[in-house]
mmCIF file of C-alpha atoms in Angstrom:
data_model
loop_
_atom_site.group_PDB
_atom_site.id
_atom_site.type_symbol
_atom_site.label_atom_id
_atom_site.label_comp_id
_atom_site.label_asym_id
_atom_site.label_seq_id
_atom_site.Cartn_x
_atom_site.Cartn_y
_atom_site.Cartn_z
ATOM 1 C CA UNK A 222 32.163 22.559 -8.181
ATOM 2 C CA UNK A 223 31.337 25.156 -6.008
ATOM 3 C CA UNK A 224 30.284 25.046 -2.305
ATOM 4 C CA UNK A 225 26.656 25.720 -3.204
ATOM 5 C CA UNK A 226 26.564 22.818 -5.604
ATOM 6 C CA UNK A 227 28.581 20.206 -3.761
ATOM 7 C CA UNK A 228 25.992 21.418 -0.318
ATOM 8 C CA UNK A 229 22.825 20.767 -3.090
ATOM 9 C CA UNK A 230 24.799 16.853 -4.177
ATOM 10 C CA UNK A 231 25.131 15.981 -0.521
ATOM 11 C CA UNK A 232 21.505 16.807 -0.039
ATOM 12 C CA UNK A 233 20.189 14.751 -2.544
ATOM 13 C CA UNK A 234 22.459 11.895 -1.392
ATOM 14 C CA UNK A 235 20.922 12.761 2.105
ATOM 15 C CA UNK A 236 17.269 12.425 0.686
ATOM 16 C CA UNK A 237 18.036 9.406 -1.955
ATOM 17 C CA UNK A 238 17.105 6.470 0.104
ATOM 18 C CA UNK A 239 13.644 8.196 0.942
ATOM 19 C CA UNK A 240 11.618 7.362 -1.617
ATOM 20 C CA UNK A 241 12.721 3.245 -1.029
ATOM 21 C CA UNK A 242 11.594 3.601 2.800
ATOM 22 C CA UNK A 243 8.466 4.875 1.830
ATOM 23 C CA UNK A 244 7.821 2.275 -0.325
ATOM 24 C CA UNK A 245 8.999 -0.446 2.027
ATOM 25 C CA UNK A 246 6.706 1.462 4.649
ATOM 26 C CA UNK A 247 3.720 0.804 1.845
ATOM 27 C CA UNK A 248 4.163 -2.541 1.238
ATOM 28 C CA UNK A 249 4.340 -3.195 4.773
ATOM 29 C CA UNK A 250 1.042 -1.538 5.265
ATOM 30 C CA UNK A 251 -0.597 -3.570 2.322
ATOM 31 C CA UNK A 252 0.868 -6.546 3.908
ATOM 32 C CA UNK A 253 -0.781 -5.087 7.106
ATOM 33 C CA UNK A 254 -4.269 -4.821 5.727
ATOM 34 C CA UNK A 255 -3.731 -8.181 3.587
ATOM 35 C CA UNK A 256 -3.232 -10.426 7.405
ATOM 36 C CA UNK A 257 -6.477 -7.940 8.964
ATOM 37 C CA UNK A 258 -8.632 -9.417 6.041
ATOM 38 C CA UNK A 259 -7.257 -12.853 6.481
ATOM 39 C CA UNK A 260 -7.745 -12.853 10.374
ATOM 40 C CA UNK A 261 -11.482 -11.657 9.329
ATOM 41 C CA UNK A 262 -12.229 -14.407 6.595
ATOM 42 C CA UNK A 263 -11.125 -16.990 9.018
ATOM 43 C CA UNK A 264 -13.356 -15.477 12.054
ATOM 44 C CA UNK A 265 -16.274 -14.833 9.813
ATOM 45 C CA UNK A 266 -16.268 -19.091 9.101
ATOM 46 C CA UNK A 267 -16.493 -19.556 13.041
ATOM 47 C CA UNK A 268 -20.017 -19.723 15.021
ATOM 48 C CA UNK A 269 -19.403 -17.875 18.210
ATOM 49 C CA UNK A 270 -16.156 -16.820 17.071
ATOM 50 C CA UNK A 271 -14.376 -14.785 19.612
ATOM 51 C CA UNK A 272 -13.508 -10.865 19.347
ATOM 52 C CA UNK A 273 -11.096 -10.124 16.826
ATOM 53 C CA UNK A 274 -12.489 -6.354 15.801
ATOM 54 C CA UNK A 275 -9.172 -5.289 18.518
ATOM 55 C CA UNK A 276 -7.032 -7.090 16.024
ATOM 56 C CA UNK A 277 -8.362 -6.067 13.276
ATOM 57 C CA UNK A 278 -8.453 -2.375 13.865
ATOM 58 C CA UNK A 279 -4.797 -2.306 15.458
ATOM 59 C CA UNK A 280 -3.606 -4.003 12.220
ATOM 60 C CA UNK A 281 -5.671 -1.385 9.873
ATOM 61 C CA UNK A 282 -4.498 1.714 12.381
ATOM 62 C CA UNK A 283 -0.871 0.621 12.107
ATOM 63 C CA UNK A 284 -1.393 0.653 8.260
ATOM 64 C CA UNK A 285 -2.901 4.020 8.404
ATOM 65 C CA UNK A 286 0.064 5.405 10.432
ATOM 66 C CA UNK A 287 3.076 4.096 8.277
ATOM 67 C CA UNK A 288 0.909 5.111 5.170
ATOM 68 C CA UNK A 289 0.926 8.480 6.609
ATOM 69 C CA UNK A 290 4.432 8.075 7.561
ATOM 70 C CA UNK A 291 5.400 7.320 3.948
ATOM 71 C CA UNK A 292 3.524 10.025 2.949
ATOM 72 C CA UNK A 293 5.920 12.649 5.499
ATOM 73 C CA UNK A 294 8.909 10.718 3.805
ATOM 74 C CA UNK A 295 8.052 11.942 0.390
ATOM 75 C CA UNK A 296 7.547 15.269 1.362
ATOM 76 C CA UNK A 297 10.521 15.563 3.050
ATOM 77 C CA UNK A 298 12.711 14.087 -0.543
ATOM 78 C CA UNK A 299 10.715 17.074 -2.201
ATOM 79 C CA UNK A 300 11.788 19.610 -0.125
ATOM 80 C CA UNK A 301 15.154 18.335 -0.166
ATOM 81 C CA UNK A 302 14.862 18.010 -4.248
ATOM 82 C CA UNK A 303 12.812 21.253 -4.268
ATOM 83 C CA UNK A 304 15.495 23.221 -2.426
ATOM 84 C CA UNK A 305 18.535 21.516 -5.079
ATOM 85 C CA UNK A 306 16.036 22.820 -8.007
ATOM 86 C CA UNK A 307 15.802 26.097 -6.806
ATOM 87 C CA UNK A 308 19.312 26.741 -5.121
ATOM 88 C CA UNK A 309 21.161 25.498 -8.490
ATOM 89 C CA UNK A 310 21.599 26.764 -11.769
ATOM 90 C CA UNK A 311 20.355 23.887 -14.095
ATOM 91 C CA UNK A 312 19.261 22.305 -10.966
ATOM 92 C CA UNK A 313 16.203 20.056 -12.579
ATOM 93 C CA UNK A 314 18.572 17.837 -14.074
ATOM 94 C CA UNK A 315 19.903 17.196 -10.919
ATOM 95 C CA UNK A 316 16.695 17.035 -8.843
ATOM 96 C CA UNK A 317 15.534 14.537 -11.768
ATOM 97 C CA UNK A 318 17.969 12.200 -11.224
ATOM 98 C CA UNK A 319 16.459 11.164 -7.484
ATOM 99 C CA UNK A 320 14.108 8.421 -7.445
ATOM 100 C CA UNK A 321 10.534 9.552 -6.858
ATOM 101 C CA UNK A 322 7.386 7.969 -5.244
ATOM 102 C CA UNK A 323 6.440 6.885 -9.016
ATOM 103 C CA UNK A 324 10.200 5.195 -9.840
ATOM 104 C CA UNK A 325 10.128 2.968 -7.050
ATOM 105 C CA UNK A 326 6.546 1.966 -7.487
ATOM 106 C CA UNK A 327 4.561 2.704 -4.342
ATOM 107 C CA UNK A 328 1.817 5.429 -5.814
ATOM 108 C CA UNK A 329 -0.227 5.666 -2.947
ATOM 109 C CA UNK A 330 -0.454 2.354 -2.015
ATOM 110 C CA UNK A 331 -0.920 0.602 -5.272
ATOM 111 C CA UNK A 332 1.653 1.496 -7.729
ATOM 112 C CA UNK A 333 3.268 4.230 -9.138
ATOM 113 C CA UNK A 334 4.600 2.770 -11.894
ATOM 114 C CA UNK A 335 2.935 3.587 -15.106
ATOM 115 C CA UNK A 336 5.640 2.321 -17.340
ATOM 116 C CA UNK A 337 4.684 -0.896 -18.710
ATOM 117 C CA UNK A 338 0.964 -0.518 -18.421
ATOM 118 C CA UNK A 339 -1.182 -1.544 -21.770
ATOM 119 C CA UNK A 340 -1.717 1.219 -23.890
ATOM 120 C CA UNK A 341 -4.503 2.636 -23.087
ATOM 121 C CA UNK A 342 -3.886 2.362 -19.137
ATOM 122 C CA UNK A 343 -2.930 4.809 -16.861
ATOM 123 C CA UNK A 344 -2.575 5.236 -13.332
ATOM 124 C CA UNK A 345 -5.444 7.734 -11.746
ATOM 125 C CA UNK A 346 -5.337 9.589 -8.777
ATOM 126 C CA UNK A 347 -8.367 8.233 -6.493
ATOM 127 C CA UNK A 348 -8.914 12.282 -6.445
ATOM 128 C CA UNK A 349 -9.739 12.677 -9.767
ATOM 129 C CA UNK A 350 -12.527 10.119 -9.566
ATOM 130 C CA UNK A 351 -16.015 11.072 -9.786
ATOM 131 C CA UNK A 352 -17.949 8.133 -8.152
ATOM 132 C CA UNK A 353 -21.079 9.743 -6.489
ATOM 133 C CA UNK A 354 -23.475 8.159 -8.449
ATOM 134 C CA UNK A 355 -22.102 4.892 -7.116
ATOM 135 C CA UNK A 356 -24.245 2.413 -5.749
ATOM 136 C CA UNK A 357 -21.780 0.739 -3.568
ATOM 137 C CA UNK A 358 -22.066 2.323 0.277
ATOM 138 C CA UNK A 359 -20.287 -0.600 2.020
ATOM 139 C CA UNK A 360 -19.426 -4.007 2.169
ATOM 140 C CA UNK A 361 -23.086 -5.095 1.960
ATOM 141 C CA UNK A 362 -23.086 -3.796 -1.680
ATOM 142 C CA UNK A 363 -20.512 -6.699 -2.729
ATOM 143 C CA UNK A 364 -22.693 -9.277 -4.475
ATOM 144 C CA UNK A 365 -21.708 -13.431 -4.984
ATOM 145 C CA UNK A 366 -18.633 -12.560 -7.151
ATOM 146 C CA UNK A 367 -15.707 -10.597 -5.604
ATOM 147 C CA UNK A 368 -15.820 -9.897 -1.413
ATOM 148 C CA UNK A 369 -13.996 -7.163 -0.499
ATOM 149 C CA UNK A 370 -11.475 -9.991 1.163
ATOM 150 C CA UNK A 371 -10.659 -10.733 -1.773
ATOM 151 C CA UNK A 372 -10.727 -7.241 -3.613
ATOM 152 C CA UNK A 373 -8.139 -6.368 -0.407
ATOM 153 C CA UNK A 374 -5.965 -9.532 -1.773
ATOM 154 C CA UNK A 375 -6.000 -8.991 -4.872
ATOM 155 C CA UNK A 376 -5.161 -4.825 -4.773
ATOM 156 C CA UNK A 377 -2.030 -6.585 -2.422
ATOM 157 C CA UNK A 378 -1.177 -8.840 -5.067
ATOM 158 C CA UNK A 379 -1.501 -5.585 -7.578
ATOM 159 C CA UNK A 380 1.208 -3.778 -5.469
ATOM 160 C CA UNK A 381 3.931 -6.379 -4.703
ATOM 161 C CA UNK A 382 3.732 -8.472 -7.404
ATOM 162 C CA UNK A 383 1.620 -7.564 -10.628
ATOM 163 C CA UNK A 384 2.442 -4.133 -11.451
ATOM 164 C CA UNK A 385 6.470 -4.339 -10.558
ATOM 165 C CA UNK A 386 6.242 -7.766 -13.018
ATOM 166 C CA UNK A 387 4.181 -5.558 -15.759
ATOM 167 C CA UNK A 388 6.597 -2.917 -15.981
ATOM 168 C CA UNK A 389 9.415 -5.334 -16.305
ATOM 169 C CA UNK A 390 7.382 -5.970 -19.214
ATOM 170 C CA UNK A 391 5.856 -9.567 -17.661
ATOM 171 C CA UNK A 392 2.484 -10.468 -19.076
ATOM 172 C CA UNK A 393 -0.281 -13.415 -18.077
ATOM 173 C CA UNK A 394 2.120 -16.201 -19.028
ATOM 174 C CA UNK A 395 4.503 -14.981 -16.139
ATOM 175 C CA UNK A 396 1.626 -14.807 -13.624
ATOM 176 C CA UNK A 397 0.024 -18.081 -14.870
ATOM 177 C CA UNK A 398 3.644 -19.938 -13.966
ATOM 178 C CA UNK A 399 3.455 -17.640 -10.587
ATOM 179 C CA UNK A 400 0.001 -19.048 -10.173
ATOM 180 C CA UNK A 401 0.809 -22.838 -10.424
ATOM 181 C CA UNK A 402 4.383 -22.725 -8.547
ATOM 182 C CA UNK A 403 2.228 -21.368 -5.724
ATOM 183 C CA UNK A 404 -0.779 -23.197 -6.069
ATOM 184 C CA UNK A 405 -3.003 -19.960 -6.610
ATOM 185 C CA UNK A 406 -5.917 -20.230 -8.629
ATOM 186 C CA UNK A 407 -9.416 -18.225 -8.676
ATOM 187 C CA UNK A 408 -10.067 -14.981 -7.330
ATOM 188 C CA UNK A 409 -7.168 -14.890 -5.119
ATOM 189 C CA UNK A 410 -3.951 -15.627 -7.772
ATOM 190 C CA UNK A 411 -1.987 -13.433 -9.868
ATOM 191 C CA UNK A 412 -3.432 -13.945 -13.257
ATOM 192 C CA UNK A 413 -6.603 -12.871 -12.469
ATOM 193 C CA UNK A 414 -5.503 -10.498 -10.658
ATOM 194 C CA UNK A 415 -3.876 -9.158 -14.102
ATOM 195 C CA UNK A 416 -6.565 -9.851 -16.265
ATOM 196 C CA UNK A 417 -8.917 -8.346 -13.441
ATOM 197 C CA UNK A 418 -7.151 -5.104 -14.122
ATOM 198 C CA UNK A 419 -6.157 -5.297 -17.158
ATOM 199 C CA UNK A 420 -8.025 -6.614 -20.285
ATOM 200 C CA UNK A 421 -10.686 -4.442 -21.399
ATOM 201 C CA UNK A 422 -13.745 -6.313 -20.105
ATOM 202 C CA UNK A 423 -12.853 -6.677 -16.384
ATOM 203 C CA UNK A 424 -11.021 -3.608 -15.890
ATOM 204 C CA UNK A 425 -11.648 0.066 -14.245
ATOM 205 C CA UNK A 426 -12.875 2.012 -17.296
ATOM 206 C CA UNK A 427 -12.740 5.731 -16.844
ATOM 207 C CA UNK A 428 -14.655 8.284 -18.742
ATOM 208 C CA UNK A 429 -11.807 11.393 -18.926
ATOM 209 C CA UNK A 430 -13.837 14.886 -18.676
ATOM 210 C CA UNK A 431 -12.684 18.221 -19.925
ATOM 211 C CA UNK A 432 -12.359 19.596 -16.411
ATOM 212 C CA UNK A 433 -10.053 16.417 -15.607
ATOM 213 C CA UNK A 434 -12.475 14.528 -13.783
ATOM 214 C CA UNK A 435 -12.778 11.206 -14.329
ATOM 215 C CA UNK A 436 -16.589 9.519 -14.757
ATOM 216 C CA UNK A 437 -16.725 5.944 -13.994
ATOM 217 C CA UNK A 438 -17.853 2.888 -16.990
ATOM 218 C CA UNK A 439 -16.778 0.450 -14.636
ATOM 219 C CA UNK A 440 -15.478 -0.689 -11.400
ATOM 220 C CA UNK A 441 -17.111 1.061 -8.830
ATOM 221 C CA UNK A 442 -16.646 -1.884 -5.790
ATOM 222 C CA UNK A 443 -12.998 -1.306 -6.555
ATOM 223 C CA UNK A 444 -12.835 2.022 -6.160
ATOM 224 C CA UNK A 445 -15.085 2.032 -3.253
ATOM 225 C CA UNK A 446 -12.810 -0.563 -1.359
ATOM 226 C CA UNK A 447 -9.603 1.655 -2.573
ATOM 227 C CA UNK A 448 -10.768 4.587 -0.800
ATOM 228 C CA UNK A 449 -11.354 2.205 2.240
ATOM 229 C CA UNK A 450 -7.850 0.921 2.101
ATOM 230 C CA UNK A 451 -6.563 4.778 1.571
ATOM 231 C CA UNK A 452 -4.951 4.233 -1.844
ATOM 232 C CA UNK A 453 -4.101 7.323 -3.618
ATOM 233 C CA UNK A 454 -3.982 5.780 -6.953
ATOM 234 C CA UNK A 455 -5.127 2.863 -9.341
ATOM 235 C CA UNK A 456 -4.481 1.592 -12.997
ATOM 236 C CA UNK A 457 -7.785 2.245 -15.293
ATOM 237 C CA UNK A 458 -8.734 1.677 -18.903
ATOM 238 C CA UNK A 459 -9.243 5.846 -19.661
ATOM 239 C CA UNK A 460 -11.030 7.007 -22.424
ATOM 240 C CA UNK B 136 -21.966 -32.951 31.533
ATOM 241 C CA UNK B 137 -20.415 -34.275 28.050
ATOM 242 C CA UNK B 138 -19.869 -31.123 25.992
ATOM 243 C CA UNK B 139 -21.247 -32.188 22.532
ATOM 244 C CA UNK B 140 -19.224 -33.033 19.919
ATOM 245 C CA UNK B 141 -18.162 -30.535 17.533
ATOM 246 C CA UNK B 142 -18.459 -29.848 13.844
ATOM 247 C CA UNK B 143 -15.872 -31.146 12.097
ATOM 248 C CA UNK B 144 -16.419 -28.052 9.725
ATOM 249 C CA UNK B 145 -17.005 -25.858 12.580
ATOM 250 C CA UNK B 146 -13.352 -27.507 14.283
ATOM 251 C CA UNK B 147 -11.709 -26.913 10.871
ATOM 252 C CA UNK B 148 -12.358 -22.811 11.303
ATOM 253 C CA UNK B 149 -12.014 -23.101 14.130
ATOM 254 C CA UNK B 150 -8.470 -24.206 13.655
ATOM 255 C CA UNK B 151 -7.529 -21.713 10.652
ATOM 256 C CA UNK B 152 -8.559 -19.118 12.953
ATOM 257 C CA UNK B 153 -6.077 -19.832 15.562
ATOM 258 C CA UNK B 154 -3.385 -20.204 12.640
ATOM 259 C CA UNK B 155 -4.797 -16.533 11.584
ATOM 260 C CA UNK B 156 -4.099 -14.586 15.013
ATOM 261 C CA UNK B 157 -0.658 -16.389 15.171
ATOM 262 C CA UNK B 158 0.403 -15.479 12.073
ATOM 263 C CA UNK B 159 -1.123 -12.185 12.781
ATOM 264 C CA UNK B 160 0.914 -11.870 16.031
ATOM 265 C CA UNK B 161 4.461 -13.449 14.576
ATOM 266 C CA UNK B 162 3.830 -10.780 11.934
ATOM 267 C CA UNK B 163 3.145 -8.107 14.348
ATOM 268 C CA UNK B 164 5.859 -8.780 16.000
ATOM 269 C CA UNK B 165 8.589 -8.721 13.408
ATOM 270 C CA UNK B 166 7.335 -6.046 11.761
ATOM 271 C CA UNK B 167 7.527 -3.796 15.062
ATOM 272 C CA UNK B 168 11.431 -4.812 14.869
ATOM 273 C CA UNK B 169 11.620 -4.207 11.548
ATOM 274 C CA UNK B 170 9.933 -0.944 11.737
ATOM 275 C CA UNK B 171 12.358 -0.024 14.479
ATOM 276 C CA UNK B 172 14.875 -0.394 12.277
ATOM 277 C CA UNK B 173 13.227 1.935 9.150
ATOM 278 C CA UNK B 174 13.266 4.177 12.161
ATOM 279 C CA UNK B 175 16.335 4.516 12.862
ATOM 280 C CA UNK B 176 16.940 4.825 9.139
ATOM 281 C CA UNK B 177 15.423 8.001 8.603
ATOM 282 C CA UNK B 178 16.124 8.898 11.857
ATOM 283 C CA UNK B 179 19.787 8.864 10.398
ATOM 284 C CA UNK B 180 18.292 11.016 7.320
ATOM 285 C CA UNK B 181 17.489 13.876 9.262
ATOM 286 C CA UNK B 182 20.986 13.983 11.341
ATOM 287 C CA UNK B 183 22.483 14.023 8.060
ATOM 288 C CA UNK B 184 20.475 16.581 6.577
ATOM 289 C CA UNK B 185 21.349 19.011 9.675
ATOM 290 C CA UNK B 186 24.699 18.249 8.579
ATOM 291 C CA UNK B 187 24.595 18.951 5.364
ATOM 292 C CA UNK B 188 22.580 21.943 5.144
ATOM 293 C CA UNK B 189 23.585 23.444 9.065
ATOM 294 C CA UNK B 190 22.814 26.936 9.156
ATOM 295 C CA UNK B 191 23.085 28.060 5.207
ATOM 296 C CA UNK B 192 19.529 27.097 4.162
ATOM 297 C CA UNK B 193 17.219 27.256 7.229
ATOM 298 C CA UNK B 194 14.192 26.855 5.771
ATOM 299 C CA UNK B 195 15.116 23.742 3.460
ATOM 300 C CA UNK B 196 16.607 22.432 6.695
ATOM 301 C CA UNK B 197 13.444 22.998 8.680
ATOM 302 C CA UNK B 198 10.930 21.723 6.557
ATOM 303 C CA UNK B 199 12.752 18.624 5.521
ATOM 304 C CA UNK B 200 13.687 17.695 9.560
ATOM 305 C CA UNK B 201 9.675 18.914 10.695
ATOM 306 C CA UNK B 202 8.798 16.280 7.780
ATOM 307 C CA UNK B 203 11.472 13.487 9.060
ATOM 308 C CA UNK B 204 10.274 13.334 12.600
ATOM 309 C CA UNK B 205 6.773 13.704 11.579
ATOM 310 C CA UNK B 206 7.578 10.285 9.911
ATOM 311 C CA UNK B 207 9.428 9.066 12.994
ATOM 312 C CA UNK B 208 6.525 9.900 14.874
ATOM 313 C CA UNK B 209 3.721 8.396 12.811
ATOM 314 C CA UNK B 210 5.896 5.123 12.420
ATOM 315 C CA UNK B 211 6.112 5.167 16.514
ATOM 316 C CA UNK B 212 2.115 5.172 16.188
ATOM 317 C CA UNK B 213 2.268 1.945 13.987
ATOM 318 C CA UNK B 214 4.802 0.642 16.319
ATOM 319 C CA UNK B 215 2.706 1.054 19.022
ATOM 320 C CA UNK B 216 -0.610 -0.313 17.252
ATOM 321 C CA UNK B 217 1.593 -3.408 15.791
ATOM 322 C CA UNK B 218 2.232 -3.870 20.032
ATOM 323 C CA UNK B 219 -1.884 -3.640 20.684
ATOM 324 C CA UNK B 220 -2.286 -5.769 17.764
ATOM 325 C CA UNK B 221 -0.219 -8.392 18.817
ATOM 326 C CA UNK B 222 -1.320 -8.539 22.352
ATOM 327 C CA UNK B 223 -5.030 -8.848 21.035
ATOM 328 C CA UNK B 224 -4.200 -11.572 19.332
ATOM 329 C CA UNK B 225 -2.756 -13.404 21.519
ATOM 330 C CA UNK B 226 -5.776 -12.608 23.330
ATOM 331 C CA UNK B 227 -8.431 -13.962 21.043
ATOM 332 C CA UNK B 228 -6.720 -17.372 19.795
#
């Protein structure tokens, strides 16, 4: 092995655990935003309840800055796998073999991960979505069904639990058993948090244009609140 | 003067919103220490890196250490809010 190459292997070992503290970094920031939405559920049942906007906005800004963080993490394992691609012969193979954001499942703040998903499903950049002739300008636009409480819990639930179990290749039995072992049921438990996503009359349907664009069917409160909650990513029914 | 007694519903929130802004704080709190520790982490990343790469690829070097403390940085700003967070909660319960 020449000097070249063994400088390139101890790179990528240098860069390897990256990806992982991003991810840890996102999930820590979903777990952020999950306790900001529960601290404002509970303060929006109280007359005269006192000031929590501090806490809630230091919770959401901490989530904003280890999002952002992540983000500088993932850059910096693709310059480290960039420079390996480049600097060896053959190099791709080797750059191919690090984890990336996708592999260990962060995505933006929801999920990487499209292995797994129903066929049919894919994971789509918040970038590629064209949403402006949503009617949804805030959380006034959520009607009786889903509040974007529970929208924020369940795209939590998505990241740490529902997507890693679908692309172990768990279904709605798993998160059914999930469901009762923790006493979950309704709009804030795993299985409906699945089927939410994921069976063709609930989900995020996407219409796919020829310039790459993405029109919206349906599921424009979700995508709203995702842009709130600065995901980069979320699994839709394309077509 | 009496105060007048209270809502039983109104006592019950009243209640889960104290539990809230503790758990908020606790939370706050350990993830600040935890996040310390992440730190330090890729703090460790980029001395390695420096290592590795020293003066034979500059630019690989540069960009990848510019992007590590970047993330130090941003992680000291969650650090910090985490701190603000927690003190405002214990604030408000």
């Amino acid at each position: 092995m020449s000097d070249l190459e063994s400088l390139c292997r101890a790179l990528e070992d240098s860069v390897q655990p990256l990806p992982g503290l991003a991810n840890s970094l996102d999930q820590r920031a979903a777990r952020l935003r999950a306790i900001a939405a529960e601290v404002d559920h509970a303060a929006r049942q109280v007359d005269n309840a006192p000031a929590v906007d501090r806490v809630i906005g230091a919770f959401h800004e901490a989530a904003s800055a280890l999002e952002a963080s992540g983000r500088a993490l993932l850059r910096a394992s693709q310059q480290g796998r960039s420079y390996v691609a480049r600097t060896i012969s053959g190099g791709g193979a080797i750059a191919n073999r690090a984890d990336d954001r996708a592999s260990v499942g962060v995505g933006g703040g929801v999920h990487g991960v499209g292995q797994g998903l129903p066929e049919g499903w894919e994971m789509v950049p918040l970038s590629a979505i064209d949403d402006a002739d949503s009617a949804v300008v805030g959380p006034e636009s959520f009607g009786k069904g889903y509040s974007p409480d529970d929208l924020t819990w369940a795209f939590t639930a998505l990241n740490e639990v529902v997507l890693p179990a679908i692309s172990r290749g768990e279904g709605s039995d798993y998160f059914q058993e999930l469901d009762q072992a923790q006493g979950r049921a309704g709009s804030r438990s795993y299985d409906d948090t699945y089927r939410g996503f994921f069976e063709k009359g609930s989900a995020i349907k996407l219409d796919r244009r020829a310039d790459g664009t993405f029109g919206v069917g349906n599921g424009y409160h979700r995508i709203w609140l995702a842009r709130q909650l600065g995901l980069q990513s979320l699994p839709a029914w394309t077509r | 003067m009496d105060r007048a007694p209270q809502d039983p519903r109104q006592a019950a929130a009243r209640r889960a919103l104290r539990e809230a802004l503790a758990l908020a704080a606790r939370e706050a709190g350990a993830a600040q220490a935890q996040l310390q520790a992440e730190t330090a982490r890729f703090t460790a990343v980029g001395q390695q890196v420096v290592g590795v790469v020293g003066g034979s690829a500059q630019q690989v070097d540069r960009e990848l250490v510019q992007s590590l403390e970047e993330a130090a940085q941003r992680t000291g700003f969650a650090i910090a809010a985490l701190g603000s967070a927690r003190s405002s909660a214990g604030l408000a319960s």
